[in-house]
Amino acid sequence: METNKEMRAQVTTMAVIHTVMYRRILVTLGIALFLAFSVLGGIFGGHASRFVASAHAVTSAERVIDEVGVLSSEDKASLNAQIQTVTSKYGQDVVLLYADLNGKEPVERADDFYDQGGYGLGPNKSGILLLIAPNSRDWWISTAGDSIKVFSDRAISNIGRAVVEPLSESDWAGGGRVFIEETQRYFQAARDGAAVPGSTPGPFERFFQWAGALVAGIVGGGGVTAAVVDGGMKAKMRNLDRAPDVTSNFLSQSTQMAAVTSMVLSHNYMRVPYVDPSENDFSTTHTSGGGVTHGGGGGKF
Amino acid sequence: MVNAQYKCPSCSAPIEFEPSSGLMACQWCLSKFPVAEVEQFNRKLQEATGGGVGDAPTWLEAEVGVAEGTAAQSEVIDDFTGMESLVCNSCGAQIVADPTEISMRCGFCNNTFVAHTRIESTAVPDAIIPFAIDKNGMLAAFDAATKGKWLLPGPFKDRRILAEATGAYLPYWFHDGEVSGTVTMEASDRKSWIEGREEVIETTTYQLSRDASSQFRAIPVCGTTKLDPIRAAGVEPFNVADSTDFGSAYLSGYAAHTFDIQKEETIAQADKRAKEAFVEMVRGSVREFGNVTVTGANLTVKRTGIWYLLLPVWLIVIAYEGVNYPFAVNGQTGEVIGEFPISRKRLKAFRLAFFIPFMLIFGWLGYMLMSVLVA
């Protein structure tokens, strides 16, 4: 009996030992596979298309940083969740920074925070950051990597106009939400290869749009009407006093023309902004203190 | 020759020049003769009768014993306008004639006569361009001129009335000469290149000058005040190559005027036209530079000849809705000169038809442009 018990105990011990060994092997294999995929991901991740959305693993770092305490924890969580959706879908980072300038220019503050915080996705560290400084009422958008091309100067200006509206009413979370929505629209447009959508015009823009339409309509419509009806049709009704040109009365064989003498009277140079026709829009860039190329723009609210 | 009413060599009835055939045509016996043959026949007839031909009208003074009438011998019945009175020997009616008329119709018997005495007392034309289109041709030319005139009142074609139609030979002075001198011009060339985000545009302005000379032939200036200057210039051009030696028989059937503007008085106008055309010719010859504009010209005209031509013009009056519209029609080419009536309703309708769609198109463009600018 005892022998049987000992034998069963030995078998059980052996089974436990085997089970532990199998687990260790599996764990080791899992770690090895994880490491292998991590390395491969690091190598081949760089070949991802610039604007192609891929389910990038977003680092767990906070994307909404509130250094001045203007956001509630609910707003912060909600904004973070919104950003998570965008970054996962488009593979470019979105960061919201509520902070003071700490004696820096808005551009330096935003660029440095982005560079030093290790933000940006993909090999080019692509992403966009909005700095909101509630105390000095500054805003600045900093772009990096592939996001520089996505957010042209005009796009940044459009987004700025959109976010200024809630920010000027101290709606800090609202400004953040508008920013994330706008970045999503531009990411989508870039992915579709479509024209970058304009921002919703405000009353000022609307006034100029309609004023332009009215003036151009009256001047253009009136001009064409005057040219066709009055200059063409009406002028045809009266053909008095039109002495024909008598150039044909000159005898060409008798015509003698000396060489043209010419003298330069003046040289004038004019410089006008040039837009490459192949580009619809362009992004101006600068280099941050950390030596990283950024695009961006900003203003007051 | 004295004042003559041209007779048909076949039946001795009045005979007139027929534009469509270029011959003298008798409306009575339907015979047609070359102009030279009719002139020769009538010259012989004149010699045989020892004076005026057949029923040729005479000046009023001739009736009271004054020998062969001339413009100077005629009775001046209106000192202010210089109108003179003649008697038609065909029907005995009194014809009141402008002193510049050298061919006219009797308003009563419709016979025409040519006042040779007046022609000889002023100047015999160097050449004449005979009528190439008759009355029907003129009306067809007028109809053709109304085509494509969208503002013409709808009923104009049916309700218009040809109130008057006179085929008239009008005197023109033709100038020959040479223009020479220097034309100064300005021209500009534009180059551009890209430097970074800027386009650099270089505009170079040049002062140019060119010495040139050229001979001109047959620049016309109207020699009568009977056709107002705006119509006189508009009725050109005439093809001088179709002119022929003057023969008074061409005038038969048409009104004709001798000049009342002396050739010396037309020199300035002819020179002006010659210089303008010469300057344009020189400007057009400069191909090495772009945007050439004339800034000045120092030109002289050396005249080599001025000659006197009678040119064919139909003077017509179209009556429509109680208003008379005078037109001149080139008797050689059918070019119609005048002012056509305009339908106000059509004018408004066309203005609206063009304004509304183009206002919308330009409005949309303006809206888009402003959207880009304010974006």
XYZ file of C-alpha atoms in Angstrom:
676
model
C 0.000 0.000 0.000
C 2.710 2.363 1.113
C 4.671 1.462 -1.961
C 1.641 2.343 -4.063
C 1.201 5.604 -2.166
C 4.889 6.452 -2.683
C 4.622 5.577 -6.343
C 1.495 7.790 -6.754
C 3.282 10.592 -4.873
C 6.295 10.257 -7.111
C 4.109 10.298 -10.219
C 2.263 13.361 -8.920
C 5.553 15.106 -8.129
C 6.848 14.267 -11.573
C 3.642 15.602 -13.122
C 3.913 18.864 -11.162
C 7.568 19.177 -12.160
C 6.621 18.619 -15.806
C 3.762 21.091 -15.616
C 6.048 23.761 -14.145
C 8.641 23.023 -16.799
C 6.058 23.292 -19.603
C 4.823 26.585 -18.175
C 8.374 27.919 -17.996
C 8.979 26.877 -21.587
C 5.744 28.484 -22.725
C 6.506 31.677 -20.833
C 10.026 31.734 -22.265
C 8.679 31.186 -25.766
C 6.052 33.875 -25.249
C 8.675 36.367 -24.056
C 10.914 35.451 -26.959
C 8.054 35.892 -29.423
C 7.033 39.190 -27.806
C 10.591 40.470 -28.009
C 10.898 39.274 -31.583
C 7.645 41.017 -32.619
C 8.654 44.142 -30.756
C 11.970 44.304 -32.590
C 10.363 43.501 -35.945
C 7.660 46.074 -35.271
C 10.322 48.642 -34.560
C 12.127 47.824 -37.772
C 9.189 47.594 -40.157
C 6.983 50.193 -38.510
C 9.048 52.846 -40.287
C 7.758 51.675 -43.633
C 4.195 52.561 -42.787
C 2.649 54.984 -45.204
C 2.770 58.559 -44.183
C -0.909 59.247 -43.881
C -2.195 55.702 -43.903
C -4.060 54.919 -40.768
C -2.734 51.946 -38.924
C -3.661 50.708 -35.528
C -0.563 52.116 -33.864
C 0.030 51.165 -30.328
C -0.354 54.458 -28.535
C 1.928 54.863 -25.602
C 0.140 55.153 -22.338
C 1.447 58.666 -21.665
C -1.200 61.264 -20.948
C -2.369 63.220 -24.012
C -4.189 65.854 -21.987
C -1.864 67.681 -19.643
C -3.450 70.256 -17.391
C -0.686 72.081 -15.511
C -2.926 74.969 -14.541
C -5.879 72.989 -13.227
C -8.587 74.312 -15.501
C -10.114 70.966 -16.426
C -12.312 68.722 -14.353
C -11.285 65.080 -14.135
C -14.335 64.152 -16.252
C -13.337 66.576 -18.999
C -9.806 65.298 -18.904
C -10.920 61.698 -19.193
C -13.343 62.531 -21.980
C -10.698 64.462 -23.962
C -8.169 61.681 -23.464
C -10.650 59.154 -24.773
C -11.373 61.349 -27.800
C -7.669 61.680 -28.532
C -7.147 57.957 -28.110
C -9.709 57.334 -30.861
C -8.031 59.776 -33.244
C -4.474 58.645 -32.663
C -5.429 54.972 -33.000
C -7.200 55.631 -36.243
C -4.719 57.925 -37.933
C -1.405 56.930 -36.397
C -0.394 60.493 -35.527
C -0.252 61.939 -32.077
C -2.597 64.578 -30.656
C -1.628 66.394 -27.463
C -3.474 69.004 -25.455
C -1.381 71.102 -23.087
C -2.951 73.559 -20.663
C -0.035 75.401 -19.140
C 1.667 78.707 -18.410
C 4.423 79.901 -20.694
C 6.993 79.946 -17.895
C 8.764 82.908 -19.436
C 9.055 81.298 -22.823
C 7.540 82.252 -26.136
C 4.463 80.125 -26.980
C 6.329 78.488 -29.861
C 9.257 77.474 -27.614
C 6.985 76.271 -24.855
C 4.934 74.088 -27.203
C 7.878 72.707 -29.195
C 9.960 71.953 -26.101
C 7.098 70.225 -24.368
C 6.465 68.070 -27.406
C 10.133 67.178 -27.912
C 10.996 66.632 -24.257
C 7.788 64.721 -23.499
C 8.648 62.180 -26.138
C 5.401 62.720 -28.000
C 4.814 61.764 -31.563
C 4.027 58.471 -33.203
C 5.869 56.499 -35.794
C 9.485 56.847 -36.799
C 9.024 60.538 -37.619
C 7.398 61.276 -34.304
C 4.390 62.675 -36.075
C 1.849 64.605 -34.141
C 0.182 67.863 -33.267
C 0.088 69.703 -29.962
C -2.153 72.521 -28.896
C -0.808 74.737 -26.148
C -3.446 76.730 -24.319
C -2.114 79.275 -21.864
C -5.219 80.465 -19.959
C -3.343 83.100 -17.942
C -1.595 84.864 -20.785
C -4.441 83.916 -23.195
C -2.063 82.514 -25.799
C -2.563 79.531 -28.013
C -0.025 77.778 -30.148
C -0.182 74.749 -32.368
C 3.023 72.806 -32.883
C 3.281 70.092 -35.514
C 6.040 67.573 -36.102
C 6.947 64.776 -38.476
C 4.326 63.865 -41.038
C 1.812 66.112 -39.332
C 3.674 69.148 -40.660
C 2.374 68.352 -44.150
C -1.102 67.495 -42.930
C -1.497 70.808 -41.116
C -0.496 73.563 -43.523
C -0.251 77.164 -42.409
C -3.767 77.716 -43.658
C -5.029 74.660 -41.804
C -3.434 75.850 -38.563
C -4.959 79.247 -39.101
C -8.374 77.647 -39.673
C -8.080 75.430 -36.589
C -6.895 78.402 -34.565
C -9.953 80.381 -35.538
C -12.182 77.483 -34.571
C -10.634 76.943 -31.136
C -10.414 80.622 -30.279
C -14.200 80.862 -30.170
C -14.704 78.633 -27.088
C -11.370 79.653 -25.543
C -12.290 83.330 -25.640
C -15.249 82.387 -23.430
C -12.921 80.420 -21.127
C -14.474 77.155 -22.259
C -11.210 75.244 -21.885
C -12.607 71.784 -22.409
C -14.682 73.071 -25.347
C -11.554 74.466 -26.981
C -9.881 71.079 -26.576
C -12.852 69.251 -28.063
C -12.993 71.562 -31.089
C -9.262 71.070 -31.555
C -9.558 67.285 -31.566
C -12.535 67.379 -33.957
C -10.672 69.674 -36.331
C -7.515 67.534 -36.289
C -9.652 64.511 -37.066
C -11.101 66.273 -40.120
C -7.657 67.187 -41.419
C -6.277 63.700 -40.789
C -9.209 62.233 -42.689
C -8.786 64.676 -45.579
C -5.086 63.856 -45.770
C -5.833 60.165 -45.763
C -8.455 60.582 -48.525
C -6.104 62.751 -50.530
C -8.920 65.286 -50.645
C -8.699 69.040 -50.361
C -8.217 70.140 -46.824
C -11.606 71.237 -45.554
C -12.010 74.853 -44.610
C -13.194 75.951 -41.270
C -16.732 77.067 -40.729
C -16.718 80.768 -41.527
C -17.655 83.232 -38.848
C -19.880 86.299 -39.343
C -16.869 88.379 -40.448
C -15.902 85.840 -43.111
C -19.484 85.447 -44.207
C -19.847 89.187 -44.654
C -16.756 89.329 -46.887
C -17.824 86.256 -48.832
C -21.227 87.723 -49.628
C -19.844 91.200 -50.202
C -17.346 89.678 -52.633
C -20.122 87.755 -54.350
C -22.270 90.866 -54.644
C -19.503 93.108 -55.984
C -18.152 90.471 -58.356
C -21.672 89.621 -59.521
C -22.620 93.213 -60.252
C -19.276 94.189 -61.778
C -18.805 90.952 -63.723
C -22.419 90.600 -64.830
C -22.628 94.293 -65.663
C -19.307 94.170 -67.489
C -20.284 91.223 -69.638
C -23.688 92.751 -70.338
C -22.135 96.074 -71.278
C -19.557 94.385 -73.485
C -21.954 92.041 -75.272
C -25.202 93.998 -75.408
C -24.029 97.604 -75.449
C -20.549 97.165 -76.886
C -21.569 94.499 -79.390
C -25.267 94.386 -80.213
C -26.072 98.057 -79.694
C -22.888 99.276 -81.371
C -23.790 97.194 -84.415
C -26.929 99.277 -84.849
C -24.883 102.362 -85.651
C -21.974 102.200 -88.054
C -21.429 105.865 -88.791
C -18.104 107.656 -88.684
C -15.975 104.593 -89.190
C -13.373 105.626 -91.684
C -11.505 102.494 -92.655
C -7.826 102.169 -92.047
C -5.852 103.171 -95.136
C -2.803 101.020 -94.412
C -3.616 99.014 -97.510
C -3.223 102.200 -99.591
C 0.536 102.116 -98.935
C 2.656 100.413 -101.548
C 4.565 97.681 -99.788
C 7.300 97.612 -102.443
C 7.982 101.294 -101.789
C 8.240 100.892 -98.024
C 11.676 101.377 -96.547
C 12.287 100.674 -92.890
C 15.592 101.450 -91.215
C 16.765 99.237 -88.375
C 15.095 99.847 -85.038
C 17.300 101.762 -82.655
C 16.669 100.917 -79.033
C 17.726 102.347 -75.713
C 16.977 100.903 -72.289
C 14.919 103.371 -70.308
C 14.458 101.444 -67.111
C 14.622 98.100 -65.310
C 11.969 97.392 -62.733
C 11.955 94.458 -60.378
C 8.951 93.237 -58.510
C 8.751 90.367 -56.059
C 5.494 88.588 -55.524
C 4.748 85.554 -53.370
C 5.083 82.384 -55.397
C 2.948 79.338 -54.915
C 4.086 76.211 -56.706
C 1.100 75.127 -58.805
C 1.733 71.542 -57.767
C 1.089 72.528 -54.177
C -2.306 73.567 -53.000
C -0.915 74.879 -49.810
C 2.337 74.850 -47.891
C 3.606 74.628 -44.363
C 6.330 76.875 -43.061
C 8.679 75.231 -40.616
C 11.217 76.166 -37.976
C 13.639 74.256 -35.804
C 12.990 73.905 -32.104
C 15.609 74.290 -29.391
C 16.020 70.530 -29.447
C 16.939 70.608 -33.132
C 13.611 69.127 -34.251
C 11.716 70.515 -37.239
C 8.264 71.801 -36.352
C 5.440 73.506 -38.161
C 2.955 75.637 -36.366
C 1.217 78.862 -35.668
C -0.679 80.604 -32.968
C -2.188 83.731 -31.560
C -4.227 85.213 -28.761
C -7.767 84.498 -27.666
C -20.942 119.231 -125.010
C -23.824 121.139 -123.593
C -26.495 119.924 -121.207
C -27.609 116.542 -122.487
C -30.418 114.132 -122.052
C -29.039 110.888 -123.401
C -31.092 109.280 -126.132
C -31.365 105.669 -127.156
C -29.571 105.117 -130.504
C -32.363 102.710 -131.388
C -35.560 104.594 -130.506
C -34.367 108.028 -129.287
C -36.146 107.592 -125.967
C -34.232 108.562 -122.778
C -31.587 105.962 -121.982
C -29.906 105.335 -118.630
C -26.899 103.469 -117.222
C -27.777 99.999 -115.929
C -25.468 98.858 -113.077
C -26.243 95.175 -113.362
C -25.058 94.956 -116.978
C -22.677 97.908 -117.039
C -24.452 99.027 -120.247
C -26.814 101.836 -121.221
C -30.330 100.391 -121.182
C -33.458 101.780 -122.843
C -36.611 101.128 -120.862
C -38.754 101.748 -123.922
C -37.290 99.469 -126.611
C -35.244 97.368 -124.155
C -32.087 97.878 -126.213
C -28.730 97.924 -124.491
C -25.634 99.714 -125.725
C -22.096 100.222 -124.458
C -21.544 103.588 -122.806
C -19.080 104.732 -125.469
C -21.550 103.962 -128.248
C -24.321 106.001 -126.620
C -21.936 108.893 -126.031
C -20.812 108.816 -129.647
C -24.417 108.676 -130.891
C -25.452 111.593 -128.717
C -22.385 113.637 -129.681
C -23.301 113.238 -133.326
C -26.912 114.082 -132.534
C -25.766 117.200 -130.756
C -23.629 118.257 -133.683
C -26.521 117.656 -136.031
C -28.952 119.730 -133.971
C -26.291 122.403 -133.360
C -26.614 122.636 -129.630
C -28.451 120.859 -126.859
C -29.300 117.295 -127.344
C -32.947 116.566 -127.927
C -35.048 117.513 -124.931
C -32.121 118.582 -122.795
C -33.167 121.137 -120.218
C -31.666 124.572 -120.493
C -30.952 127.137 -117.920
C -33.775 129.545 -117.420
C -31.749 132.418 -118.959
C -31.371 130.445 -122.158
C -35.110 130.895 -122.708
C -34.724 134.646 -122.673
C -31.913 134.715 -125.158
C -28.791 133.955 -123.232
C -26.607 131.537 -125.196
C -25.634 128.112 -123.860
C -26.224 128.150 -120.160
C -23.624 127.721 -117.511
C -23.936 127.732 -113.817
C -22.732 131.330 -113.801
C -25.360 132.411 -116.287
C -28.262 130.724 -114.614
C -30.770 132.607 -112.586
C -29.934 132.573 -108.946
C -33.261 132.335 -107.172
C -31.977 132.115 -103.645
C -28.942 134.179 -102.718
C -28.521 132.396 -99.441
C -28.414 128.804 -100.678
C -27.310 129.542 -104.240
C -30.166 127.499 -105.718
C -30.620 127.912 -109.436
C -33.602 127.375 -111.711
C -33.613 125.342 -114.925
C -36.308 124.407 -117.391
C -36.860 120.856 -118.498
C -37.261 120.893 -122.228
C -38.862 117.512 -122.075
C -41.953 118.614 -120.149
C -41.383 122.335 -119.649
C -41.318 122.099 -115.888
C -39.056 124.336 -113.854
C -36.327 122.489 -111.978
C -34.708 124.065 -108.977
C -31.170 122.788 -108.741
C -28.319 123.094 -106.358
C -25.372 124.748 -108.147
C -23.208 121.694 -107.517
C -25.604 119.315 -109.256
C -24.231 118.042 -112.543
C -26.842 115.385 -113.152
C -30.422 115.525 -112.069
C -33.927 114.219 -112.610
C -36.911 116.310 -113.525
C -39.349 115.915 -110.671
C -42.275 115.929 -113.094
C -41.359 113.716 -116.080
C -38.583 111.797 -114.264
C -36.223 112.242 -117.185
C -32.579 112.800 -116.316
C -30.117 115.139 -117.877
C -26.449 115.861 -117.452
C -25.285 119.432 -117.080
C -22.099 119.370 -119.107
C -21.771 123.085 -118.844
C -21.444 122.822 -115.094
C -18.972 119.983 -115.347
C -16.837 121.981 -117.723
C -17.095 125.125 -115.639
C -15.762 123.351 -112.551
C -13.641 120.283 -113.297
C -14.046 117.167 -115.328
C -13.582 114.147 -113.080
C -10.418 112.169 -113.659
C -12.363 108.930 -113.342
C -15.630 107.484 -112.202
C -16.575 104.298 -110.422
C -19.892 103.334 -112.028
C -22.746 101.991 -109.972
C -22.395 98.240 -109.581
C -25.682 97.672 -107.762
C -29.047 98.960 -108.879
C -32.024 99.840 -106.721
C -33.043 96.220 -106.186
C -29.461 95.292 -105.368
C -29.318 98.180 -102.936
C -32.515 96.991 -101.212
C -31.105 93.467 -101.013
C -27.914 94.897 -99.490
C -30.025 96.773 -96.971
C -31.907 93.587 -96.073
C -28.618 91.772 -95.659
C -27.392 94.565 -93.376
C -30.355 94.047 -91.056
C -29.377 90.420 -90.489
C -27.649 89.738 -87.199
C -28.990 92.976 -85.736
C -30.772 91.487 -82.749
C -31.972 94.807 -81.385
C -33.931 95.729 -84.502
C -37.671 96.011 -83.753
C -39.514 92.861 -84.846
C -41.952 94.593 -87.237
C -39.200 96.697 -88.841
C -38.784 94.357 -91.785
C -42.485 94.443 -92.693
C -43.493 97.941 -91.729
C -40.545 99.980 -92.942
C -41.082 102.211 -95.925
C -38.465 103.256 -98.434
C -39.311 106.948 -98.319
C -36.504 108.087 -100.607
C -33.854 106.412 -102.724
C -31.445 108.415 -104.786
C -28.531 106.958 -106.629
C -25.933 109.693 -106.589
C -22.391 110.120 -107.792
C -20.494 112.020 -105.145
C -17.163 113.797 -105.613
C -14.120 112.513 -103.729
C -10.526 113.747 -103.814
C -7.955 110.982 -103.950
C -4.464 111.736 -102.685
C -1.169 110.165 -103.769
C 2.107 110.840 -101.995
C 4.844 109.641 -99.745
C 5.165 109.702 -95.967
C 8.628 109.720 -94.434
C 10.101 110.414 -91.036
C 10.810 108.946 -87.637
C 8.421 107.151 -85.368
C 9.354 106.879 -81.688
C 7.920 104.134 -79.548
C 8.172 102.520 -76.166
C 8.317 98.815 -75.626
C 8.657 96.548 -72.627
C 9.940 93.047 -72.072
C 9.054 90.953 -69.068
C 11.099 88.156 -67.580
C 10.386 86.259 -64.437
C 12.035 83.605 -62.341
C 11.518 81.921 -58.993
C 13.635 82.668 -55.946
C 12.534 80.572 -52.985
C 8.930 81.377 -52.230
C 8.986 84.496 -54.387
C 8.584 85.180 -58.063
C 10.886 87.938 -59.299
C 9.488 89.880 -62.255
C 11.883 92.040 -64.224
C 10.349 94.585 -66.575
C 12.668 96.360 -68.953
C 11.374 99.426 -70.764
C 12.954 100.472 -74.046
C 12.734 103.595 -76.130
C 12.646 102.714 -79.797
C 12.818 104.745 -82.947
C 12.567 103.780 -86.556
C 13.117 105.838 -89.689
C 10.859 104.833 -92.505
C 9.213 105.980 -95.695
C 6.437 104.651 -97.874
C 4.374 105.750 -100.816
C 0.606 105.781 -100.686
C -2.018 105.811 -103.374
C -5.622 106.932 -103.483
C -6.445 108.006 -99.955
C -9.960 109.395 -100.337
C -11.516 112.483 -98.805
C -15.086 113.473 -99.602
C -15.355 116.642 -101.699
C -18.957 117.543 -101.024
C -20.872 118.877 -98.088
C -23.984 117.107 -99.383
C -22.995 113.965 -97.527
C -22.280 114.591 -93.867
C -18.712 113.669 -92.883
C -19.707 110.736 -90.633
C -21.481 109.035 -93.543
C -18.874 110.129 -96.099
C -16.115 108.327 -94.199
C -18.262 105.347 -93.263
C -19.328 104.576 -96.808
C -15.719 103.781 -97.774
C -13.840 101.833 -98.959
C -14.231 101.906 -102.721
C -12.208 99.728 -104.997
C -10.411 102.225 -107.210
C -9.233 99.426 -109.486
C -12.793 99.294 -110.838
C -12.764 102.963 -111.838
C -12.985 103.943 -115.440
C -12.382 107.065 -117.497
C -15.088 109.589 -116.866
C -17.970 109.525 -119.277
C -21.000 111.681 -118.649
C -23.298 108.942 -119.900
C -22.629 107.065 -116.673
C -24.458 109.852 -114.908
C -27.636 109.277 -116.877
C -30.291 108.003 -114.530
C -28.500 109.215 -111.404
C -28.013 112.381 -109.485
C -24.484 113.700 -109.446
C -22.730 116.504 -107.686
C -19.552 118.310 -108.402
C -17.350 119.239 -105.454
C -17.942 122.172 -103.172
C -14.905 121.382 -101.028
C -11.730 122.402 -102.864
C -8.928 119.868 -103.077
C -6.602 122.068 -101.014
C -9.097 121.903 -98.178
C -8.861 118.108 -98.093
C -5.073 117.914 -97.794
C -5.011 118.101 -93.992
C -7.565 115.300 -93.692
C -5.729 113.117 -96.214
C -2.387 113.719 -94.488
C -3.899 112.856 -91.138
C -5.195 109.541 -92.435
C -1.925 108.785 -94.206
C 0.175 109.562 -91.137
C -2.037 107.507 -88.810
C -1.843 104.504 -91.101
C 1.910 104.951 -91.591
C 2.546 105.111 -87.839
C 0.481 101.961 -87.328
C 2.410 100.265 -90.106
C 5.748 101.137 -88.506
C 4.547 100.078 -85.055
C 3.410 96.765 -86.485
C 6.794 96.244 -88.109
C 8.565 96.095 -84.739
C 8.592 92.427 -83.842
C 11.747 92.247 -81.742
C 10.022 93.790 -78.709
C 6.740 93.287 -76.914
C 4.016 95.763 -75.897
C 5.030 98.437 -78.403
C 3.257 101.772 -78.043
C 3.822 104.860 -80.154
C 5.049 107.890 -78.237
C 5.640 110.296 -81.088
C 6.213 110.766 -84.771
C 8.039 113.352 -86.810
C 6.630 112.856 -90.291
C 6.418 114.754 -93.534
C 4.108 114.115 -96.452
C 5.306 114.744 -99.994
C 2.303 114.917 -102.277
C 2.567 113.553 -105.768
C -0.997 113.989 -106.940
C -4.627 114.700 -106.133
C -7.290 113.424 -108.429
C -10.991 113.851 -108.653
C -13.352 110.879 -108.802
C -17.086 110.482 -108.799
C -18.134 107.599 -106.577
C -21.503 105.813 -106.509
C -23.600 106.106 -103.357
C -27.233 105.299 -102.760
C -28.778 107.865 -100.441
C -31.922 106.414 -98.949
C -34.379 107.296 -96.232
C -36.241 104.541 -94.425
C -39.424 105.584 -92.629
C -40.494 103.506 -89.654
C -43.098 104.345 -87.019
C -43.136 107.977 -88.146
C -39.364 108.470 -87.898
C -37.040 108.875 -90.874
C -33.747 106.996 -90.815
C -31.252 108.195 -93.436
C -28.735 105.682 -94.800
C -25.950 105.756 -97.327
C -25.235 102.610 -99.289
C -21.980 102.138 -101.139
C -23.066 101.787 -104.775
C -20.100 99.542 -105.525
C -19.950 97.182 -102.535
C -23.401 97.491 -100.926
C -21.965 98.557 -97.548
C -24.811 100.164 -95.568
C -24.026 103.147 -93.374
C -26.511 104.601 -90.938
C -28.252 104.231 -87.647
C -30.852 101.496 -87.325
C -33.804 101.820 -84.951
C -33.444 99.996 -81.624
C -36.245 98.146 -79.887
C -36.191 99.209 -76.242
C -38.007 96.035 -75.219
C -35.410 93.850 -76.887
C -32.591 95.902 -75.426
C -33.980 95.426 -71.902
C -34.614 91.725 -72.503
C -31.061 91.116 -73.748
C -29.570 93.098 -70.891
C -31.463 90.979 -68.390
C -30.719 87.754 -70.252
C -27.000 88.425 -70.031
C -26.865 90.151 -66.676
C -28.634 87.526 -64.553
C -26.608 84.413 -65.476
C -23.294 86.242 -65.584
C -24.055 87.960 -62.294
C -24.592 84.506 -60.757
C -21.406 83.113 -62.303
C -19.253 86.063 -61.269
C -20.987 86.187 -57.903
C -20.073 82.568 -57.291
C -16.476 83.237 -58.383
C -16.354 86.278 -56.103
C -17.714 84.200 -53.229
C -15.098 81.501 -53.804
C -12.303 84.044 -54.116
C -13.295 85.773 -50.898
C -13.588 82.386 -49.161
C -9.968 81.683 -50.077
C -8.811 85.171 -49.100
C -10.477 85.225 -45.703
C -9.611 81.584 -44.983
